[in-house]
PDB file of C-alpha atoms in Angstrom:
ATOM      1  CA  UNK A   1      63.953  81.606 109.954  1.00 58.00           C
ATOM      2  CA  UNK A   2      59.914  80.700 110.824  1.00 81.00           C
ATOM      3  CA  UNK A   3      57.609  80.939 108.275  1.00 93.00           C
ATOM      4  CA  UNK A   4      55.265  83.550 108.253  1.00 97.00           C
ATOM      5  CA  UNK A   5      51.937  82.814 106.474  1.00 97.00           C
ATOM      6  CA  UNK A   6      49.005  85.158 106.057  1.00 97.00           C
ATOM      7  CA  UNK A   7      45.565  83.756 105.320  1.00 96.00           C
ATOM      8  CA  UNK A   8      41.935  85.166 105.146  1.00 93.00           C
ATOM      9  CA  UNK A   9      39.945  84.349 108.187  1.00 91.00           C
ATOM     10  CA  UNK A  10      40.249  83.549 111.742  1.00 94.00           C
ATOM     11  CA  UNK A  11      41.415  80.168 113.701  1.00 95.00           C
ATOM     12  CA  UNK A  12      39.277  77.400 112.300  1.00 95.00           C
ATOM     13  CA  UNK A  13      38.932  78.505 108.769  1.00 94.00           C
ATOM     14  CA  UNK A  14      39.682  76.137 105.835  1.00 94.00           C
ATOM     15  CA  UNK A  15      42.496  78.550 104.953  1.00 95.00           C
ATOM     16  CA  UNK A  16      44.210  78.198 108.226  1.00 95.00           C
ATOM     17  CA  UNK A  17      43.661  74.367 107.858  1.00 95.00           C
ATOM     18  CA  UNK A  18      45.678  74.677 104.374  1.00 96.00           C
ATOM     19  CA  UNK A  19      48.267  76.886 106.032  1.00 97.00           C
ATOM     20  CA  UNK A  20      49.078  74.349 108.802  1.00 96.00           C
ATOM     21  CA  UNK A  21      48.803  71.324 106.481  1.00 96.00           C
ATOM     22  CA  UNK A  22      51.450  73.160 104.281  1.00 97.00           C
ATOM     23  CA  UNK A  23      53.662  74.928 106.413  1.00 96.00           C
ATOM     24  CA  UNK A  24      53.369  72.832 109.612  1.00 94.00           C
ATOM     25  CA  UNK A  25      52.642  73.646 113.366  1.00 92.00           C
ATOM     26  CA  UNK A  26      55.791  75.733 113.617  1.00 92.00           C
ATOM     27  CA  UNK A  27      54.719  78.234 110.840  1.00 94.00           C
ATOM     28  CA  UNK A  28      53.393  81.655 112.390  1.00 97.00           C
ATOM     29  CA  UNK A  29      50.165  82.399 111.217  1.00 97.00           C
ATOM     30  CA  UNK A  30      48.446  85.793 110.779  1.00 97.00           C
ATOM     31  CA  UNK A  31      45.017  86.440 109.919  1.00 95.00           C
ATOM     32  CA  UNK A  32      43.501  89.005 107.544  1.00 94.00           C
ATOM     33  CA  UNK A  33      39.734  90.215 106.970  1.00 90.00           C
ATOM     34  CA  UNK A  34      39.958  89.557 103.278  1.00 92.00           C
ATOM     35  CA  UNK A  35      41.917  87.950 100.448  1.00 94.00           C
ATOM     36  CA  UNK A  36      43.289  91.358  99.664  1.00 96.00           C
ATOM     37  CA  UNK A  37      44.571  91.720 103.185  1.00 96.00           C
ATOM     38  CA  UNK A  38      46.572  88.587 102.752  1.00 97.00           C
ATOM     39  CA  UNK A  39      48.165  89.699  99.619  1.00 97.00           C
ATOM     40  CA  UNK A  40      48.959  93.132 101.316  1.00 97.00           C
ATOM     41  CA  UNK A  41      50.630  91.627 104.324  1.00 97.00           C
ATOM     42  CA  UNK A  42      53.016  89.808 101.657  1.00 95.00           C
ATOM     43  CA  UNK A  43      53.392  93.051  99.583  1.00 96.00           C
ATOM     44  CA  UNK A  44      54.234  94.786 102.955  1.00 97.00           C
ATOM     45  CA  UNK A  45      56.363  91.881 104.242  1.00 96.00           C
ATOM     46  CA  UNK A  46      54.518  91.336 107.341  1.00 97.00           C
ATOM     47  CA  UNK A  47      54.433  87.698 105.917  1.00 97.00           C
ATOM     48  CA  UNK A  48      56.491  85.812 103.484  1.00 95.00           C
ATOM     49  CA  UNK A  49      53.767  83.694 102.114  1.00 97.00           C
ATOM     50  CA  UNK A  50      50.180  83.903 101.860  1.00 97.00           C
ATOM     51  CA  UNK A  51      47.795  80.775 101.497  1.00 97.00           C
ATOM     52  CA  UNK A  52      44.373  81.650  99.587  1.00 96.00           C
ATOM     53  CA  UNK A  53      41.752  79.625  97.768  1.00 94.00           C
ATOM     54  CA  UNK A  54      41.773  79.469  94.244  1.00 94.00           C
ATOM     55  CA  UNK A  55      39.256  77.000  93.133  1.00 92.00           C
ATOM     56  CA  UNK A  56      36.601  74.828  94.603  1.00 85.00           C
ATOM     57  CA  UNK A  57      35.548  71.385  92.955  1.00 85.00           C
ATOM     58  CA  UNK A  58      31.913  71.979  93.720  1.00 79.00           C
ATOM     59  CA  UNK A  59      31.689  75.741  92.769  1.00 80.00           C
ATOM     60  CA  UNK A  60      34.594  76.589  90.599  1.00 84.00           C
ATOM     61  CA  UNK A  61      37.248  79.625  90.227  1.00 87.00           C
ATOM     62  CA  UNK A  62      37.348  81.900  93.211  1.00 87.00           C
ATOM     63  CA  UNK A  63      37.415  85.182  90.642  1.00 89.00           C
ATOM     64  CA  UNK A  64      38.632  87.703  93.102  1.00 90.00           C
ATOM     65  CA  UNK A  65      41.790  85.648  93.990  1.00 93.00           C
ATOM     66  CA  UNK A  66      42.846  85.145  90.462  1.00 93.00           C
ATOM     67  CA  UNK A  67      42.118  89.154  89.842  1.00 95.00           C
ATOM     68  CA  UNK A  68      44.322  89.815  92.842  1.00 95.00           C
ATOM     69  CA  UNK A  69      47.279  87.580  91.576  1.00 94.00           C
ATOM     70  CA  UNK A  70      47.050  89.377  88.586  1.00 94.00           C
ATOM     71  CA  UNK A  71      47.176  92.859  90.161  1.00 96.00           C
ATOM     72  CA  UNK A  72      49.761  91.923  92.801  1.00 96.00           C
ATOM     73  CA  UNK A  73      51.936  89.927  90.374  1.00 94.00           C
ATOM     74  CA  UNK A  74      52.861  87.210  92.975  1.00 95.00           C
ATOM     75  CA  UNK A  75      53.835  83.745  91.810  1.00 94.00           C
ATOM     76  CA  UNK A  76      52.254  80.534  93.096  1.00 96.00           C
ATOM     77  CA  UNK A  77      55.187  78.304  94.661  1.00 96.00           C
ATOM     78  CA  UNK A  78      52.774  75.607  96.125  1.00 96.00           C
ATOM     79  CA  UNK A  79      49.512  74.175  96.377  1.00 96.00           C
ATOM     80  CA  UNK A  80      47.366  72.445  99.205  1.00 96.00           C
ATOM     81  CA  UNK A  81      44.118  70.873  98.645  1.00 95.00           C
ATOM     82  CA  UNK A  82      41.890  70.492 101.504  1.00 93.00           C
ATOM     83  CA  UNK A  83      38.547  68.519 101.838  1.00 92.00           C
ATOM     84  CA  UNK A  84      35.532  70.656 102.602  1.00 90.00           C
ATOM     85  CA  UNK A  85      33.091  69.203 105.075  1.00 93.00           C
ATOM     86  CA  UNK A  86      30.650  71.777 105.957  1.00 94.00           C
ATOM     87  CA  UNK A  87      28.596  71.271 109.584  1.00 97.00           C
ATOM     88  CA  UNK A  88      25.706  73.142 111.030  1.00 98.00           C
ATOM     89  CA  UNK A  89      27.135  74.564 114.012  1.00 98.00           C
ATOM     90  CA  UNK A  90      25.116  76.100 116.960  1.00 98.00           C
ATOM     91  CA  UNK A  91      25.679  77.005 120.630  1.00 97.00           C
ATOM     92  CA  UNK A  92      25.023  74.269 123.233  1.00 95.00           C
ATOM     93  CA  UNK A  93      21.340  73.480 123.643  1.00 93.00           C
ATOM     94  CA  UNK A  94      20.344  74.831 120.249  1.00 95.00           C
ATOM     95  CA  UNK A  95      17.998  72.737 118.387  1.00 95.00           C
ATOM     96  CA  UNK A  96      17.262  72.750 114.571  1.00 95.00           C
ATOM     97  CA  UNK A  97      13.737  74.095 115.377  1.00 96.00           C
ATOM     98  CA  UNK A  98      15.249  77.204 117.239  1.00 96.00           C
ATOM     99  CA  UNK A  99      17.392  78.323 114.316  1.00 98.00           C
ATOM    100  CA  UNK A 100      16.187  81.514 112.417  1.00 98.00           C
ATOM    101  CA  UNK A 101      19.410  82.960 110.732  1.00 98.00           C
ATOM    102  CA  UNK A 102      22.564  81.018 109.541  1.00 98.00           C
ATOM    103  CA  UNK A 103      25.883  82.964 108.977  1.00 98.00           C
ATOM    104  CA  UNK A 104      28.715  81.485 106.602  1.00 97.00           C
ATOM    105  CA  UNK A 105      30.800  82.614 103.924  1.00 92.00           C
ATOM    106  CA  UNK A 106      28.877  83.196 100.501  1.00 91.00           C
ATOM    107  CA  UNK A 107      30.652  79.813  99.210  1.00 90.00           C
ATOM    108  CA  UNK A 108      29.505  77.755 102.153  1.00 93.00           C
ATOM    109  CA  UNK A 109      26.108  78.960 101.939  1.00 96.00           C
ATOM    110  CA  UNK A 110      26.264  78.229  98.480  1.00 93.00           C
ATOM    111  CA  UNK A 111      27.619  74.892  99.006  1.00 92.00           C
ATOM    112  CA  UNK A 112      25.076  74.223 101.405  1.00 95.00           C
ATOM    113  CA  UNK A 113      22.065  75.398  99.122  1.00 94.00           C
ATOM    114  CA  UNK A 114      20.375  72.053  98.986  1.00 95.00           C
ATOM    115  CA  UNK A 115      20.454  71.403 102.883  1.00 96.00           C
ATOM    116  CA  UNK A 116      19.349  75.025 103.365  1.00 97.00           C
ATOM    117  CA  UNK A 117      16.566  74.700 100.965  1.00 97.00           C
ATOM    118  CA  UNK A 118      15.023  72.364 103.401  1.00 97.00           C
ATOM    119  CA  UNK A 119      14.728  75.068 105.944  1.00 97.00           C
ATOM    120  CA  UNK A 120      13.323  77.914 103.667  1.00 97.00           C
ATOM    121  CA  UNK A 121      12.382  80.204 106.749  1.00 97.00           C
ATOM    122  CA  UNK A 122      15.930  80.718 107.806  1.00 98.00           C
ATOM    123  CA  UNK A 123      17.517  83.777 106.844  1.00 98.00           C
ATOM    124  CA  UNK A 124      21.020  83.362 105.296  1.00 98.00           C
ATOM    125  CA  UNK A 125      23.750  85.767 106.204  1.00 98.00           C
ATOM    126  CA  UNK A 126      26.989  85.914 104.364  1.00 96.00           C
ATOM    127  CA  UNK A 127      30.211  86.707 106.037  1.00 94.00           C
ATOM    128  CA  UNK A 128      33.642  87.051 104.898  1.00 90.00           C
ATOM    129  CA  UNK A 129      34.633  83.529 106.270  1.00 92.00           C
ATOM    130  CA  UNK A 130      32.943  80.350 107.677  1.00 95.00           C
ATOM    131  CA  UNK A 131      35.196  80.326 110.623  1.00 96.00           C
ATOM    132  CA  UNK A 132      34.372  83.772 111.503  1.00 95.00           C
ATOM    133  CA  UNK A 133      30.624  82.815 111.243  1.00 97.00           C
ATOM    134  CA  UNK A 134      31.508  80.246 113.713  1.00 98.00           C
ATOM    135  CA  UNK A 135      33.119  82.712 116.200  1.00 97.00           C
ATOM    136  CA  UNK A 136      30.303  85.211 115.783  1.00 97.00           C
ATOM    137  CA  UNK A 137      27.764  82.646 116.731  1.00 98.00           C
ATOM    138  CA  UNK A 138      29.963  81.320 119.754  1.00 97.00           C
ATOM    139  CA  UNK A 139      30.233  84.882 121.303  1.00 97.00           C
ATOM    140  CA  UNK A 140      26.739  85.938 120.292  1.00 93.00           C
ATOM    141  CA  UNK A 141      24.033  85.908 122.467  1.00 88.00           C
ATOM    142  CA  UNK A 142      21.258  84.807 120.318  1.00 94.00           C
ATOM    143  CA  UNK A 143      20.511  81.038 120.572  1.00 93.00           C
ATOM    144  CA  UNK A 144      18.561  81.498 117.235  1.00 97.00           C
ATOM    145  CA  UNK A 145      21.797  81.751 115.313  1.00 98.00           C
ATOM    146  CA  UNK A 146      23.885  79.179 113.629  1.00 98.00           C
ATOM    147  CA  UNK A 147      26.858  78.900 111.258  1.00 98.00           C
ATOM    148  CA  UNK A 148      28.020  76.450 108.572  1.00 98.00           C
ATOM    149  CA  UNK A 149      31.684  76.066 109.147  1.00 97.00           C
ATOM    150  CA  UNK A 150      34.096  73.235 109.645  1.00 96.00           C
ATOM    151  CA  UNK A 151      34.227  70.522 112.597  1.00 95.00           C
ATOM    152  CA  UNK A 152      37.671  72.183 113.582  1.00 94.00           C
ATOM    153  CA  UNK A 153      35.558  75.640 113.861  1.00 97.00           C
ATOM    154  CA  UNK A 154      32.947  73.478 116.351  1.00 97.00           C
ATOM    155  CA  UNK A 155      36.081  72.544 118.532  1.00 97.00           C
ATOM    156  CA  UNK A 156      37.929  75.598 118.630  1.00 97.00           C
ATOM    157  CA  UNK A 157      34.589  77.977 119.419  1.00 98.00           C
ATOM    158  CA  UNK A 158      32.889  75.196 121.563  1.00 97.00           C
ATOM    159  CA  UNK A 159      29.934  75.041 119.438  1.00 98.00           C
ATOM    160  CA  UNK A 160      27.577  71.772 118.805  1.00 97.00           C
ATOM    161  CA  UNK A 161      27.452  69.956 115.337  1.00 98.00           C
ATOM    162  CA  UNK A 162      23.910  69.874 114.667  1.00 97.00           C
ATOM    163  CA  UNK A 163      24.360  68.461 110.951  1.00 97.00           C
ATOM    164  CA  UNK A 164      27.496  67.168 109.224  1.00 94.00           C
ATOM    165  CA  UNK A 165      28.080  67.219 105.629  1.00 93.00           C
ATOM    166  CA  UNK A 166      25.837  70.025 104.749  1.00 95.00           C
ATOM    167  CA  UNK A 167      27.394  70.582 101.196  1.00 89.00           C
ATOM    168  CA  UNK A 168      25.725  69.281  98.351  1.00 85.00           C
ATOM    169  CA  UNK A 169      28.369  67.311  96.762  1.00 78.00           C
ATOM    170  CA  UNK A 170      29.926  64.496  98.674  1.00 76.00           C
ATOM    171  CA  UNK A 171      33.265  65.385  97.189  1.00 80.00           C
ATOM    172  CA  UNK A 172      34.030  68.895  98.050  1.00 84.00           C
ATOM    173  CA  UNK A 173      37.510  70.138  97.572  1.00 91.00           C
ATOM    174  CA  UNK A 174      39.163  73.482  97.467  1.00 91.00           C
ATOM    175  CA  UNK A 175      42.585  74.046  95.932  1.00 95.00           C
ATOM    176  CA  UNK A 176      44.710  76.176  98.087  1.00 95.00           C
ATOM    177  CA  UNK A 177      47.809  77.883  96.493  1.00 96.00           C
ATOM    178  CA  UNK A 178      50.906  79.437  98.449  1.00 97.00           C
TER     179      UNK A 178
END
């Protein structure tokens, strides 16, 4: 039977990368709009595994996931560390000086705080997932938007990479658990 794996986000997210790394390309992945949604998919037996982030080397524990583990009573059966290398992504033709608003997950914004401090005029807006931010920028009609997300998100959503390694620490790793 094929592994069915729930994760929070959309294709291009770090959680999807962790799920693919752990289970391989043969797994069937299902997306969720929240960590709780991934747990619910598991509870309702729509998935037989969920992949969620537990802690990040730069910003620490992800308290919401710890709370959900206690609430649902699921056991951790595996883990998959993923290197997090945030990039500033924008639609083709957009230049740094064109940007007025940057979207990402709150952790992506926080982990890129030094880079973002160099651009104090940019509005920062948190979304539920870094790849969802990239998807929104790609599908939006605003040439002043950018996203902080993965290089993979740039490929999937056909965005240009305007800056690489926007995270404030060279070593930035998230430990995902299964």
